[in-house]
Amino acid sequence: MRNPEFKIKKTEILSDDWYLLNKVTFDYQKKDGNWITQKREVYDRGNGAGILLYNKAQKTVVLTRQFRLPTYYNGNPTGMMIEVCAGLLDQDHPEECIIRETEEETGYRIKSVQKIMEAFMTPGAVTETLHLFIGEYDASMKVSEGGGLEHEQEEIEVIEWPFDKAYDMIATGEIRDAKTIMLLQYAKINNLV
């Protein structure tokens, strides 16, 4: 398999408000040896981490539910999404980030996590690499109600469901978030719960 040759010619900042949106002009060498010029927009929002919290004894998982404006704009009538706990790294190590995010969003203080994969979620437009984890929880780890941070304007509902119910919600379309689907399928394939 051949790796293509390419040369970045120009990068223009289109927006630097919430995250960074660049317009990149580059030359790309095709398989036949000819060069073409292409322009693409590249959205850089930083890297992130997500975690599936599971309780093997109770056969349950902890998920979150929150408003996601882009989904509303693309046909989700309420804008609400059911997801695993996740967040941006903000210069943290992925494990530190997901342990922090878990407590902020779900109220569970976990001590250890297991990284299972990294994935580019939207490689045609977004630079983000997502670090995906699993972690066991039990009631003794609950230190707060969770719900996110006020200064980040988060309003997150914490959900604890039987694993089978959550897994079945992939087929019904009630769970449509890619990272959540990947982690629930990982749990199913590996008999975690």
mmCIF file with all atom_site columns, C-alpha atoms in Angstrom, residues 45 63-72 76 78-87 101 104-106 147-149 152-159 174 177 179-180:
data_model
loop_
_atom_site.group_PDB
_atom_site.id
_atom_site.type_symbol
_atom_site.label_atom_id
_atom_site.label_alt_id
_atom_site.label_comp_id
_atom_site.label_asym_id
_atom_site.label_entity_id
_atom_site.label_seq_id
_atom_site.pdbx_PDB_ins_code
_atom_site.Cartn_x
_atom_site.Cartn_y
_atom_site.Cartn_z
_atom_site.occupancy
_atom_site.B_iso_or_equiv
_atom_site.pdbx_formal_charge
_atom_site.auth_seq_id
_atom_site.auth_comp_id
_atom_site.auth_asym_id
_atom_site.auth_atom_id
_atom_site.pdbx_PDB_model_num
ATOM 1  C CA . ARG A 1 45  ? -10.979 21.098 18.762 1.00 0.00 ? 45  ARG A CA 1
ATOM 2  C CA . LEU A 1 63  ? -24.248 6.908  30.765 1.00 0.00 ? 63  LEU A CA 1
ATOM 3  C CA . THR A 1 64  ? -25.000 10.614 30.426 1.00 0.00 ? 64  THR A CA 1
ATOM 4  C CA . ARG A 1 65  ? -27.701 12.576 28.650 1.00 0.00 ? 65  ARG A CA 1
ATOM 5  C CA . GLN A 1 66  ? -27.218 16.139 27.489 1.00 0.00 ? 66  GLN A CA 1
ATOM 6  C CA . PHE A 1 67  ? -28.145 18.673 24.819 1.00 0.00 ? 67  PHE A CA 1
ATOM 7  C CA . ARG A 1 68  ? -25.946 18.643 21.696 1.00 0.00 ? 68  ARG A CA 1
ATOM 8  C CA . LEU A 1 69  ? -26.763 21.542 19.358 1.00 0.00 ? 69  LEU A CA 1
ATOM 9  C CA . PRO A 1 70  ? -25.074 20.089 16.225 1.00 0.00 ? 70  PRO A CA 1
ATOM 10 C CA . THR A 1 71  ? -27.334 17.013 16.423 1.00 0.00 ? 71  THR A CA 1
ATOM 11 C CA . TYR A 1 72  ? -30.385 19.272 16.513 1.00 0.00 ? 72  TYR A CA 1
ATOM 12 C CA . ASN A 1 76  ? -32.309 15.213 16.122 1.00 0.00 ? 76  ASN A CA 1
ATOM 13 C CA . THR A 1 78  ? -34.733 17.370 20.817 1.00 0.00 ? 78  THR A CA 1
ATOM 14 C CA . GLY A 1 79  ? -30.961 17.777 20.483 1.00 0.00 ? 79  GLY A CA 1
ATOM 15 C CA . MET A 1 80  ? -30.570 15.386 23.438 1.00 0.00 ? 80  MET A CA 1
ATOM 16 C CA . MET A 1 81  ? -27.953 12.620 23.223 1.00 0.00 ? 81  MET A CA 1
ATOM 17 C CA . ILE A 1 82  ? -27.245 9.579  25.383 1.00 0.00 ? 82  ILE A CA 1
ATOM 18 C CA . GLU A 1 83  ? -23.487 9.115  25.649 1.00 0.00 ? 83  GLU A CA 1
ATOM 19 C CA . VAL A 1 84  ? -20.671 7.692  27.690 1.00 0.00 ? 84  VAL A CA 1
ATOM 20 C CA . CYS A 1 85  ? -18.877 10.175 29.925 1.00 0.00 ? 85  CYS A CA 1
ATOM 21 C CA . ALA A 1 86  ? -16.335 12.122 27.851 1.00 0.00 ? 86  ALA A CA 1
ATOM 22 C CA . GLY A 1 87  ? -14.343 15.320 27.681 1.00 0.00 ? 87  GLY A CA 1
ATOM 23 C CA . GLU A 1 101 ? -14.325 13.988 33.763 1.00 0.00 ? 101 GLU A CA 1
ATOM 24 C CA . GLU A 1 104 ? -17.354 15.901 37.259 1.00 0.00 ? 104 GLU A CA 1
ATOM 25 C CA . GLU A 1 105 ? -19.986 14.378 34.988 1.00 0.00 ? 105 GLU A CA 1
ATOM 26 C CA . THR A 1 106 ? -21.156 11.244 36.813 1.00 0.00 ? 106 THR A CA 1
ATOM 27 C CA . GLY A 1 147 ? -23.934 16.695 36.276 1.00 0.00 ? 147 GLY A CA 1
ATOM 28 C CA . GLY A 1 148 ? -20.892 18.632 35.052 1.00 0.00 ? 148 GLY A CA 1
ATOM 29 C CA . LEU A 1 149 ? -19.364 21.943 36.012 1.00 0.00 ? 149 LEU A CA 1
ATOM 30 C CA . GLU A 1 152 ? -18.480 25.145 31.833 1.00 0.00 ? 152 GLU A CA 1
ATOM 31 C CA . GLN A 1 153 ? -22.269 25.618 31.521 1.00 0.00 ? 153 GLN A CA 1
ATOM 32 C CA . GLU A 1 154 ? -22.788 21.863 31.630 1.00 0.00 ? 154 GLU A CA 1
ATOM 33 C CA . GLU A 1 155 ? -26.147 20.350 32.472 1.00 0.00 ? 155 GLU A CA 1
ATOM 34 C CA . ILE A 1 156 ? -25.672 16.594 32.353 1.00 0.00 ? 156 ILE A CA 1
ATOM 35 C CA . GLU A 1 157 ? -28.166 13.955 33.433 1.00 0.00 ? 157 GLU A CA 1
ATOM 36 C CA . VAL A 1 158 ? -26.551 10.815 34.891 1.00 0.00 ? 158 VAL A CA 1
ATOM 37 C CA . ILE A 1 159 ? -28.195 7.522  33.885 1.00 0.00 ? 159 ILE A CA 1
ATOM 38 C CA . GLU A 1 174 ? -32.027 5.797  20.926 1.00 0.00 ? 174 GLU A CA 1
ATOM 39 C CA . ASP A 1 177 ? -23.302 8.516  19.540 1.00 0.00 ? 177 ASP A CA 1
ATOM 40 C CA . LYS A 1 179 ? -18.065 6.532  20.927 1.00 0.00 ? 179 LYS A CA 1
ATOM 41 C CA . THR A 1 180 ? -20.904 5.130  23.014 1.00 0.00 ? 180 THR A CA 1
#
